[in-house]
């Protein structure tokens, strides 16, 4: 199955994303967005303005040429609020077809809500709560539970719908926001749940929060903010003029700066209604929802983290099939794990060979960067830190952390760091003993017997051990407060 392309024609941006395939956790091979502002002026005049349509036309022509060059013959092109609501939307669709050859699918607001919620599920399979996707022209809402989406709806309160073509706010946008939210009866029935925030403007607000608290990581996906803190920030920013918002230059783009106050206003009143328990930033939305929509039920039930790790291992590892064997081999050391710890340990084992191409002095830092800034689904920042530090140890990282490793270590507590180091040391022993081969692990076995860590070696293969193997066994044993011992059978 080859590459798959999605073009998302939104009210604020037009974006092309190309995925390596349509599997459960496809790798993004190309991602480009252009701020076209198609939704600007639609509320005021009922039409998309010529300047915005011309920029979108040129952008889509470029995207159509790129798709051809990549050998993609079945892209999915969707248009949302601006094209959907504008009187000249049908004319625009025909114009794009004639000029670029692209066939645009204009989706309904409720369908957009469903797809955005599926995008959240694509990355967070166990998501449960309220999904809200704020685009330039509209707000889509839905509830998520047990991988099912319900209560899909759309409201015309995107930032571009609350201002004129010049960016001047309409009279009393707060009243417009509150009036529209009051019409959604099911909001009162879903108070106190998690809130999954989708959309670039709200991610920009979360970026400001990251900077305020000096948060160590920069990955926005699955960033969790206490609700009282994001509401306080949203209320503050909603009252700012554009000049005041410009204090955040460097954190958010100029285009986002022009709409973030109105986006904050909508967020504040929505959270005030919902009294949400957690605010979770989702880096996945309608595009990933389109992708998820096309998956079979069998593929959807797969774990996106484990599938993603296997894909990375296939691309960069020497022995990509070795992960499960390593997991089983070191399993006797870890008998009190939670289900989530077991899942993350499997991910670590799958990724344990992906840094070998780097220079020996750089491998440990390299593999941390691959995880820390990778686009893995099905994992939060705590999990990213745990996997990173286990692999750092696996590749012989020192206790003198680089800035990047310091970031990874700061995402977990000292007990998790100790657990990660134990996994890393166990993998260092396994990889040195086996050289990454299945047969290498078959001739040896780890076992814990009271206060002793036993390495049982087939007698006829006893020369497989050397000083390095023994030293790694000793280090591993010390981390568990056990005595190391090699036996032959």
Short mmCIF file of C-alpha atoms in Angstrom, two decimals:
data_model
loop_
_atom_site.label_atom_id
_atom_site.label_comp_id
_atom_site.label_asym_id
_atom_site.label_seq_id
_atom_site.Cartn_x
_atom_site.Cartn_y
_atom_site.Cartn_z
CA UNK A 1 0.00 0.00 0.00
CA UNK A 2 1.56 3.28 -1.14
CA UNK A 3 1.55 6.87 0.08
CA UNK A 4 -1.69 8.61 0.92
CA UNK A 5 -2.31 12.36 0.69
CA UNK A 6 -4.89 14.55 2.41
CA UNK A 7 -5.51 18.19 1.57
CA UNK A 8 -7.49 20.09 4.19
CA UNK A 9 -8.98 23.36 2.92
CA UNK A 10 -9.91 25.18 6.09
CA UNK A 11 -11.14 28.67 6.88
CA UNK A 12 -7.70 29.84 7.96
CA UNK A 13 -5.18 27.46 6.39
CA UNK A 14 -4.82 25.10 3.46
CA UNK A 15 -2.64 22.12 4.31
CA UNK A 16 -1.20 19.09 2.52
CA UNK A 17 -0.15 16.06 4.56
CA UNK A 18 1.35 12.97 2.93
CA UNK A 19 1.53 9.71 4.87
CA UNK A 20 3.87 6.82 4.15
CA UNK A 21 0.92 4.42 4.05
CA UNK A 22 -2.56 3.89 5.49
CA UNK A 23 -1.53 1.64 8.36
CA UNK A 24 -2.42 2.21 12.01
CA UNK A 25 0.39 4.66 12.75
CA UNK A 26 1.57 5.99 9.37
CA UNK A 27 4.71 8.08 9.18
CA UNK A 28 4.26 11.63 7.88
CA UNK A 29 6.62 12.17 4.94
CA UNK A 30 5.46 15.66 3.95
CA UNK A 31 3.51 18.41 5.73
CA UNK A 32 2.94 21.94 4.51
CA UNK A 33 0.39 24.61 5.37
CA UNK A 34 -0.35 28.04 3.93
CA UNK A 35 -2.45 30.71 5.67
CA UNK A 36 -4.99 31.63 3.01
CA UNK A 37 -7.76 33.06 5.21
CA UNK A 38 -10.66 31.81 3.10
CA UNK A 39 -13.05 32.39 5.98
CA UNK A 40 -12.21 36.07 6.40
CA UNK A 41 -15.20 38.12 5.31
CA UNK A 42 -17.67 35.25 4.93
CA UNK A 43 -19.71 36.34 7.96
CA UNK A 44 -19.70 39.95 6.74
CA UNK A 45 -20.42 39.54 3.01
CA UNK A 46 -21.44 35.91 2.61
CA UNK A 47 -18.55 35.34 0.18
CA UNK A 48 -14.91 34.37 0.26
CA UNK A 49 -12.77 37.32 -0.84
CA UNK A 50 -10.85 37.27 -4.13
CA UNK A 51 -7.42 37.66 -2.56
CA UNK A 52 -7.90 34.62 -0.33
CA UNK A 53 -9.29 32.49 -3.17
CA UNK A 54 -6.37 33.42 -5.44
CA UNK A 55 -3.84 32.42 -2.78
CA UNK A 56 -5.72 29.15 -2.16
CA UNK A 57 -5.81 28.49 -5.90
CA UNK A 58 -2.03 28.91 -6.24
CA UNK A 59 -1.44 26.82 -3.14
CA UNK A 60 -3.65 24.00 -4.38
CA UNK A 61 -1.97 24.08 -7.79
CA UNK A 62 1.38 23.60 -6.05
CA UNK A 63 -0.04 20.79 -3.95
CA UNK A 64 -1.49 19.08 -7.02
CA UNK A 65 1.93 19.12 -8.69
CA UNK A 66 3.64 17.74 -5.59
CA UNK A 67 1.12 14.91 -5.35
CA UNK A 68 1.81 13.94 -8.95
CA UNK A 69 5.57 14.00 -8.35
CA UNK A 70 5.09 11.69 -5.35
CA UNK A 71 3.14 9.21 -7.47
CA UNK A 72 -0.10 9.59 -5.49
CA UNK A 73 -3.19 9.06 -7.63
CA UNK A 74 -5.98 8.98 -5.01
CA UNK A 75 -5.65 12.01 -2.71
CA UNK A 76 -8.53 13.03 -0.46
CA UNK A 77 -9.34 16.74 -0.67
CA UNK A 78 -11.78 18.10 1.91
CA UNK A 79 -13.11 21.62 2.44
CA UNK A 80 -14.70 22.78 5.66
CA UNK A 81 -16.45 25.86 7.04
CA UNK A 82 -15.42 28.66 4.67
CA UNK A 83 -16.18 26.81 1.43
CA UNK A 84 -19.20 25.14 3.01
CA UNK A 85 -20.81 28.40 4.15
CA UNK A 86 -19.81 30.86 1.43
CA UNK A 87 -22.28 31.68 -1.33
CA UNK A 88 -19.43 31.48 -3.84
CA UNK A 89 -18.26 28.11 -2.45
CA UNK A 90 -19.59 26.04 -5.37
CA UNK A 91 -17.96 28.44 -7.83
CA UNK A 92 -14.66 28.10 -5.96
CA UNK A 93 -14.86 24.30 -6.09
CA UNK A 94 -15.35 24.38 -9.88
CA UNK A 95 -12.59 26.93 -10.27
CA UNK A 96 -10.14 24.69 -8.41
CA UNK A 97 -11.21 21.66 -10.44
CA UNK A 98 -10.57 23.49 -13.72
CA UNK A 99 -7.22 24.96 -12.66
CA UNK A 100 -5.68 22.11 -10.66
CA UNK A 101 -7.63 18.96 -11.53
CA UNK A 102 -8.39 18.42 -7.84
CA UNK A 103 -11.90 17.33 -6.87
CA UNK A 104 -12.91 18.95 -3.60
CA UNK A 105 -15.29 17.23 -1.18
CA UNK A 106 -17.16 19.84 0.85
CA UNK A 107 -18.04 18.16 4.13
CA UNK A 108 -20.88 19.04 6.49
CA UNK A 109 -20.14 20.47 9.91
CA UNK A 110 -21.37 17.38 11.72
CA UNK A 111 -19.14 15.22 9.52
CA UNK A 112 -16.19 17.48 10.29
CA UNK A 113 -16.90 17.01 14.00
CA UNK A 114 -17.01 13.24 13.58
CA UNK A 115 -13.75 13.17 11.65
CA UNK A 116 -11.98 15.42 14.16
CA UNK A 117 -13.11 13.17 17.01
CA UNK A 118 -11.86 10.15 15.09
CA UNK A 119 -8.54 11.95 14.74
CA UNK A 120 -8.32 12.18 18.52
CA UNK A 121 -9.18 8.47 18.81
CA UNK A 122 -6.53 7.67 16.20
CA UNK A 123 -3.85 9.01 18.54
CA UNK A 124 -5.51 8.28 21.90
CA UNK A 125 -7.54 5.07 21.52
CA UNK A 126 -8.86 5.23 25.08
CA UNK A 127 -9.89 8.89 24.87
CA UNK A 128 -13.09 9.66 26.74
CA UNK A 129 -14.68 13.08 27.04
CA UNK A 130 -15.54 16.09 24.90
CA UNK A 131 -13.70 16.91 21.69
CA UNK A 132 -13.70 20.51 20.50
CA UNK A 133 -12.12 21.55 17.20
CA UNK A 134 -11.83 25.29 16.64
CA UNK A 135 -11.17 26.26 13.05
CA UNK A 136 -11.14 29.70 11.53
CA UNK A 137 -14.84 29.69 10.71
CA UNK A 138 -16.51 27.22 13.05
CA UNK A 139 -16.35 25.22 16.24
CA UNK A 140 -17.02 21.49 15.99
CA UNK A 141 -18.02 19.52 19.07
CA UNK A 142 -18.54 15.82 19.81
CA UNK A 143 -18.35 13.32 22.64
CA UNK A 144 -15.98 10.35 22.65
CA UNK A 145 -16.34 7.12 24.60
CA UNK A 146 -15.14 3.57 23.91
CA UNK A 147 -13.92 4.64 20.45
CA UNK A 148 -17.42 5.79 19.55
CA UNK A 149 -18.33 9.34 18.53
CA UNK A 150 -21.68 10.95 19.38
CA UNK A 151 -23.38 14.35 19.66
CA UNK A 152 -21.60 15.77 16.62
CA UNK A 153 -22.45 19.41 16.04
CA UNK A 154 -21.04 22.61 14.55
CA UNK A 155 -21.29 26.25 15.61
CA UNK A 156 -20.48 29.37 13.54
CA UNK A 157 -18.15 30.91 16.12
CA UNK A 158 -14.69 30.44 14.67
CA UNK A 159 -12.53 33.58 15.10
CA UNK A 160 -12.90 34.65 11.46
CA UNK A 161 -16.69 34.57 11.87
CA UNK A 162 -16.47 37.02 14.76
CA UNK A 163 -14.60 39.76 12.88
CA UNK A 164 -14.73 41.62 9.60
CA UNK A 165 -12.34 41.47 6.64
CA UNK A 166 -9.99 43.95 8.32
CA UNK A 167 -9.84 41.96 11.54
CA UNK A 168 -12.14 44.31 13.50
CA UNK A 169 -14.33 42.49 16.02
CA UNK A 170 -18.07 42.50 15.55
CA UNK A 171 -20.10 44.02 18.39
CA UNK A 172 -20.19 41.85 21.51
CA UNK A 173 -18.59 38.58 20.28
CA UNK A 174 -18.97 37.21 23.81
CA UNK A 175 -22.75 37.34 23.43
CA UNK A 176 -22.51 35.46 20.11
CA UNK A 177 -20.34 32.77 21.68
CA UNK A 178 -22.55 32.33 24.74
CA UNK A 179 -25.73 32.29 22.64
CA UNK A 180 -24.43 29.51 20.37
CA UNK A 181 -23.11 27.41 23.25
CA UNK A 182 -26.44 27.71 25.07
CA UNK A 183 -28.13 25.96 22.15
CA UNK A 184 -26.13 22.73 22.69
CA UNK A 185 -28.24 20.82 25.22
CA UNK A 186 -25.84 17.94 25.75
CA UNK A 187 -23.06 20.16 27.14
CA UNK A 188 -24.75 20.18 30.55
CA UNK A 189 -24.83 16.37 30.50
CA UNK A 190 -21.08 16.07 29.95
CA UNK A 191 -19.66 18.25 32.68
CA UNK A 192 -16.51 17.19 34.51
CA UNK A 193 -15.04 15.14 31.67
CA UNK A 194 -11.74 15.48 29.85
CA UNK A 195 -11.57 18.15 27.19
CA UNK A 196 -9.62 17.37 24.00
CA UNK A 197 -8.61 20.59 22.26
CA UNK A 198 -8.06 20.46 18.49
CA UNK A 199 -7.01 23.40 16.34
CA UNK A 200 -4.00 25.61 15.73
CA UNK A 201 -5.23 28.63 17.69
CA UNK A 202 -5.71 26.63 20.88
CA UNK A 203 -2.34 24.93 20.38
CA UNK A 204 -0.84 28.42 20.19
CA UNK A 205 -2.47 29.28 23.50
CA UNK A 206 -1.04 26.10 25.01
CA UNK A 207 2.39 27.10 23.64
CA UNK A 208 2.12 30.34 25.61
CA UNK A 209 1.27 28.33 28.73
CA UNK A 210 4.32 26.11 28.16
CA UNK A 211 6.50 29.21 28.06
CA UNK A 212 4.86 30.69 31.16
CA UNK A 213 5.66 27.68 33.32
CA UNK A 214 8.99 26.95 31.60
CA UNK A 215 7.80 23.50 30.58
CA UNK A 216 10.80 21.47 29.36
CA UNK A 217 9.28 19.77 26.31
CA UNK A 218 8.08 21.40 23.07
CA UNK A 219 5.82 18.64 21.72
CA UNK A 220 2.27 19.93 21.95
CA UNK A 221 0.46 16.63 21.46
CA UNK A 222 -0.97 15.26 24.71
CA UNK A 223 0.17 18.30 26.65
CA UNK A 224 -2.09 18.46 29.72
CA UNK A 225 -2.91 21.76 31.43
CA UNK A 226 -4.86 22.18 34.68
CA UNK A 227 -8.25 23.56 33.68
CA UNK A 228 -8.08 26.52 36.06
CA UNK A 229 -4.75 27.55 34.52
CA UNK A 230 -5.85 27.38 30.88
CA UNK A 231 -9.09 29.21 31.74
CA UNK A 232 -7.16 31.95 33.50
CA UNK A 233 -4.82 32.32 30.53
CA UNK A 234 -7.68 32.24 28.02
CA UNK A 235 -9.56 34.93 29.93
CA UNK A 236 -6.43 37.11 30.03
CA UNK A 237 -5.62 36.71 26.32
CA UNK A 238 -9.27 37.22 25.29
CA UNK A 239 -9.06 40.78 26.61
CA UNK A 240 -5.81 41.64 24.82
CA UNK A 241 -5.46 43.95 21.86
CA UNK A 242 -3.39 42.83 18.89
CA UNK A 243 -0.52 45.02 20.09
CA UNK A 244 -0.62 43.29 23.48
CA UNK A 245 -0.74 39.84 21.85
CA UNK A 246 2.45 40.67 19.94
CA UNK A 247 4.36 40.20 23.19
CA UNK A 248 4.13 36.51 22.35
CA UNK A 249 5.98 36.85 19.05
CA UNK A 250 8.42 34.00 18.76
CA UNK A 251 5.92 31.67 20.41
CA UNK A 252 3.06 32.04 17.93
CA UNK A 253 2.92 33.14 14.31
CA UNK A 254 1.66 36.56 13.24
CA UNK A 255 -1.34 34.92 11.56
CA UNK A 256 -2.29 33.12 14.78
CA UNK A 257 -1.76 36.31 16.75
CA UNK A 258 -4.58 37.97 14.83
CA UNK A 259 -7.17 35.43 15.95
CA UNK A 260 -5.92 34.12 19.28
CA UNK A 261 -7.88 36.60 21.43
CA UNK A 262 -11.19 35.51 19.90
CA UNK A 263 -10.14 31.85 20.06
CA UNK A 264 -9.37 32.35 23.76
CA UNK A 265 -12.77 33.94 24.32
CA UNK A 266 -14.53 30.91 22.87
CA UNK A 267 -12.37 28.49 24.86
CA UNK A 268 -12.99 30.29 28.15
CA UNK A 269 -16.77 30.17 27.85
CA UNK A 270 -16.77 26.59 26.59
CA UNK A 271 -14.69 25.39 29.54
CA UNK A 272 -16.83 27.47 31.90
CA UNK A 273 -19.86 25.57 30.62
CA UNK A 274 -18.26 22.13 30.75
CA UNK A 275 -16.27 22.43 34.00
CA UNK A 276 -13.85 19.94 32.45
CA UNK A 277 -11.57 17.76 34.58
CA UNK A 278 -8.53 18.02 32.29
CA UNK A 279 -7.48 20.08 29.28
CA UNK A 280 -5.63 17.88 26.79
CA UNK A 281 -4.02 19.25 23.63
CA UNK A 282 -4.49 17.01 20.59
CA UNK A 283 -2.05 17.32 17.72
CA UNK A 284 -4.36 15.05 15.72
CA UNK A 285 -7.63 16.16 14.18
CA UNK A 286 -9.69 16.04 11.02
CA UNK A 287 -6.88 14.84 8.72
CA UNK A 288 -6.00 11.92 10.96
CA UNK A 289 -9.72 11.31 11.28
CA UNK A 290 -9.95 10.89 7.52
CA UNK A 291 -7.08 8.43 7.71
CA UNK A 292 -8.63 6.53 10.63
CA UNK A 293 -11.98 6.45 8.83
CA UNK A 294 -10.45 4.45 6.00
CA UNK A 295 -8.94 1.78 8.25
CA UNK A 296 -10.49 -1.63 8.70
CA UNK A 297 -11.82 -2.57 12.14
CA UNK A 298 -8.87 -4.93 12.54
CA UNK A 299 -6.36 -2.15 11.90
CA UNK A 300 -8.20 0.31 14.16
CA UNK A 301 -7.90 -2.01 17.15
CA UNK A 302 -4.10 -2.13 16.84
CA UNK A 303 -2.01 -0.17 19.33
CA UNK A 304 -0.70 2.94 17.53
CA UNK A 305 2.37 3.12 19.75
CA UNK A 306 3.46 -0.46 19.15
CA UNK A 307 2.72 -0.25 15.41
CA UNK A 308 4.63 3.03 15.20
CA UNK A 309 7.62 1.54 17.02
CA UNK A 310 7.66 -1.41 14.64
CA UNK A 311 7.65 0.96 11.67
CA UNK A 312 10.59 2.95 13.03
CA UNK A 313 12.44 -0.29 13.77
CA UNK A 314 11.83 -1.52 10.22
CA UNK A 315 13.26 1.70 8.80
CA UNK A 316 16.29 2.10 11.05
CA UNK A 317 17.02 -1.09 13.02
CA UNK A 318 19.23 -4.03 12.12
CA UNK A 319 16.98 -6.66 13.70
CA UNK A 320 13.46 -5.19 13.64
CA UNK A 321 11.83 -8.48 14.60
CA UNK A 322 13.88 -8.72 17.79
CA UNK A 323 11.68 -6.58 20.07
CA UNK A 324 9.29 -9.25 21.34
CA UNK A 325 12.16 -11.67 21.94
CA UNK A 326 14.01 -9.11 24.03
CA UNK A 327 10.83 -8.34 25.96
CA UNK A 328 10.37 -12.02 26.80
CA UNK A 329 14.03 -12.51 27.67
CA UNK A 330 14.19 -9.72 30.26
CA UNK A 331 10.66 -10.42 31.56
CA UNK A 332 11.78 -12.39 34.68
CA UNK A 333 13.19 -9.15 36.09
CA UNK A 334 9.91 -7.26 35.96
CA UNK A 335 7.16 -9.05 37.84
CA UNK A 336 5.25 -6.15 39.41
CA UNK A 337 4.49 -3.99 36.39
CA UNK A 338 1.23 -2.32 35.51
CA UNK A 339 -0.30 -2.99 32.09
CA UNK A 340 0.93 0.42 30.91
CA UNK A 341 4.48 -0.33 32.07
CA UNK A 342 4.42 -3.62 30.19
CA UNK A 343 3.23 -1.83 27.07
CA UNK A 344 5.96 0.79 27.32
CA UNK A 345 8.62 -1.85 28.02
CA UNK A 346 7.61 -3.62 24.83
CA UNK A 347 7.92 -0.34 22.94
CA UNK A 348 11.38 0.17 24.42
CA UNK A 349 12.46 -3.32 23.37
CA UNK A 350 11.20 -2.77 19.81
CA UNK A 351 13.14 0.50 19.57
CA UNK A 352 16.29 -0.80 21.26
CA UNK A 353 18.21 -1.18 17.99
CA UNK A 354 17.22 2.02 16.19
CA UNK A 355 20.23 4.11 17.22
CA UNK A 356 23.03 1.84 16.02
CA UNK A 357 23.81 3.89 12.89
CA UNK A 358 24.94 6.86 14.95
CA UNK A 359 28.51 7.47 16.08
CA UNK A 360 29.20 5.50 19.29
CA UNK A 361 29.75 8.73 21.22
CA UNK A 362 26.46 10.15 19.99
CA UNK A 363 24.10 7.17 19.85
CA UNK A 364 22.58 7.64 23.29
CA UNK A 365 21.65 11.28 22.62
CA UNK A 366 20.49 10.43 19.09
CA UNK A 367 18.00 7.83 20.22
CA UNK A 368 16.59 10.19 22.87
CA UNK A 369 15.97 12.77 20.17
CA UNK A 370 14.22 10.20 17.97
CA UNK A 371 11.70 9.50 20.73
CA UNK A 372 11.45 12.92 22.32
CA UNK A 373 10.62 14.67 19.07
CA UNK A 374 9.02 11.77 17.21
CA UNK A 375 5.35 11.72 16.29
CA UNK A 376 4.24 8.61 18.14
CA UNK A 377 0.55 8.10 18.83
CA UNK A 378 -0.89 6.41 21.89
CA UNK A 379 1.62 7.92 24.32
CA UNK A 380 1.73 10.86 26.70
CA UNK A 381 4.72 12.96 27.79
CA UNK A 382 5.40 10.69 30.75
CA UNK A 383 5.66 7.71 28.41
CA UNK A 384 7.96 9.65 26.09
CA UNK A 385 10.28 10.42 28.99
CA UNK A 386 10.29 6.82 30.20
CA UNK A 387 11.08 5.34 26.78
CA UNK A 388 13.73 7.98 26.10
CA UNK A 389 15.62 7.39 29.34
CA UNK A 390 15.49 3.60 29.02
CA UNK A 391 17.01 3.81 25.54
CA UNK A 392 19.53 6.36 26.74
CA UNK A 393 20.77 3.83 29.28
CA UNK A 394 20.61 1.04 26.72
CA UNK A 395 23.06 2.99 24.54
CA UNK A 396 25.45 3.68 27.39
CA UNK A 397 24.46 7.29 28.13
CA UNK A 398 26.41 8.95 30.94
CA UNK A 399 25.02 10.62 34.05
CA UNK A 400 26.16 13.99 32.64
CA UNK A 401 23.05 14.84 30.65
CA UNK A 402 22.95 17.02 27.59
CA UNK A 403 20.12 19.59 27.46
CA UNK A 404 18.04 17.20 25.36
CA UNK A 405 18.44 14.32 27.78
CA UNK A 406 17.68 16.66 30.67
CA UNK A 407 14.35 17.42 29.03
CA UNK A 408 13.52 13.72 28.74
CA UNK A 409 14.52 13.00 32.34
CA UNK A 410 12.42 15.90 33.63
CA UNK A 411 9.23 14.32 32.24
CA UNK A 412 9.34 11.46 34.78
CA UNK A 413 9.99 11.13 38.51
CA UNK A 414 12.99 9.50 40.16
CA UNK A 415 11.21 6.16 40.61
CA UNK A 416 10.31 6.00 36.92
CA UNK A 417 13.87 6.99 36.04
CA UNK A 418 15.17 4.07 38.11
CA UNK A 419 12.73 1.74 36.36
CA UNK A 420 13.81 3.04 32.96
CA UNK A 421 17.48 2.53 33.79
CA UNK A 422 16.82 -1.04 34.84
CA UNK A 423 15.18 -1.77 31.48
CA UNK A 424 18.06 -0.08 29.68
CA UNK A 425 20.70 -2.09 31.54
CA UNK A 426 18.82 -5.34 30.92
CA UNK A 427 18.77 -4.55 27.19
CA UNK A 428 22.48 -3.67 27.20
CA UNK A 429 23.20 -7.13 28.56
CA UNK A 430 20.86 -8.84 26.11
CA UNK A 431 22.21 -7.01 23.07
CA UNK A 432 25.85 -7.65 24.00
CA UNK A 433 25.17 -11.31 24.66
CA UNK A 434 23.16 -11.96 21.51
CA UNK A 435 24.43 -9.35 19.02
CA UNK A 436 20.76 -8.84 18.22
CA UNK A 437 20.11 -12.38 17.00
CA UNK A 438 17.42 -14.81 18.06
CA UNK A 439 19.88 -17.69 18.41
CA UNK A 440 22.02 -15.59 20.74
CA UNK A 441 19.19 -15.30 23.22
CA UNK A 442 18.26 -18.99 22.95
CA UNK A 443 21.55 -20.09 24.47
CA UNK A 444 21.10 -18.00 27.61
CA UNK A 445 18.41 -17.29 30.13
CA UNK A 446 17.91 -14.76 32.90
CA UNK A 447 16.43 -15.85 36.20
CA UNK A 448 15.99 -14.46 39.69
CA UNK A 449 16.49 -16.85 42.58
CA UNK A 450 15.98 -15.21 45.97
CA UNK A 451 18.90 -12.69 46.24
CA UNK A 452 20.69 -13.79 43.09
CA UNK A 453 20.45 -12.76 39.45
CA UNK A 454 21.29 -15.85 37.45
CA UNK A 455 22.54 -15.90 33.88
CA UNK A 456 22.13 -19.49 32.76
CA UNK A 457 24.30 -20.39 29.73
CA UNK A 458 24.26 -23.62 27.75
CA UNK A 459 27.44 -25.42 28.80
CA UNK A 460 28.64 -25.99 25.26
CA UNK A 461 28.20 -22.26 24.53
CA UNK A 462 29.89 -20.93 27.67
CA UNK A 463 32.49 -18.99 25.70
CA UNK A 464 29.77 -16.60 24.56
CA UNK A 465 30.46 -14.68 27.76
CA UNK A 466 33.41 -12.33 28.09
CA UNK A 467 34.46 -9.52 30.42
CA UNK A 468 31.99 -7.06 28.89
CA UNK A 469 29.07 -9.46 29.34
CA UNK A 470 30.07 -10.09 32.96
CA UNK A 471 30.39 -6.37 33.71
CA UNK A 472 26.96 -5.69 32.28
CA UNK A 473 25.49 -8.56 34.29
CA UNK A 474 27.07 -7.14 37.44
CA UNK A 475 25.70 -3.64 36.75
CA UNK A 476 22.24 -5.02 36.13
CA UNK A 477 22.34 -7.09 39.31
CA UNK A 478 23.40 -4.08 41.40
CA UNK A 479 20.45 -2.05 40.10
CA UNK A 480 18.12 -4.72 41.55
CA UNK A 481 20.20 -5.20 44.75
CA UNK A 482 20.97 -8.77 43.66
CA UNK A 483 24.15 -10.82 43.49
CA UNK A 484 25.21 -11.78 39.95
CA UNK A 485 26.00 -15.37 39.09
CA UNK A 486 26.70 -17.25 35.84
CA UNK A 487 25.75 -20.91 35.70
CA UNK A 488 26.23 -23.51 32.98
CA UNK A 489 23.85 -26.30 32.21
#
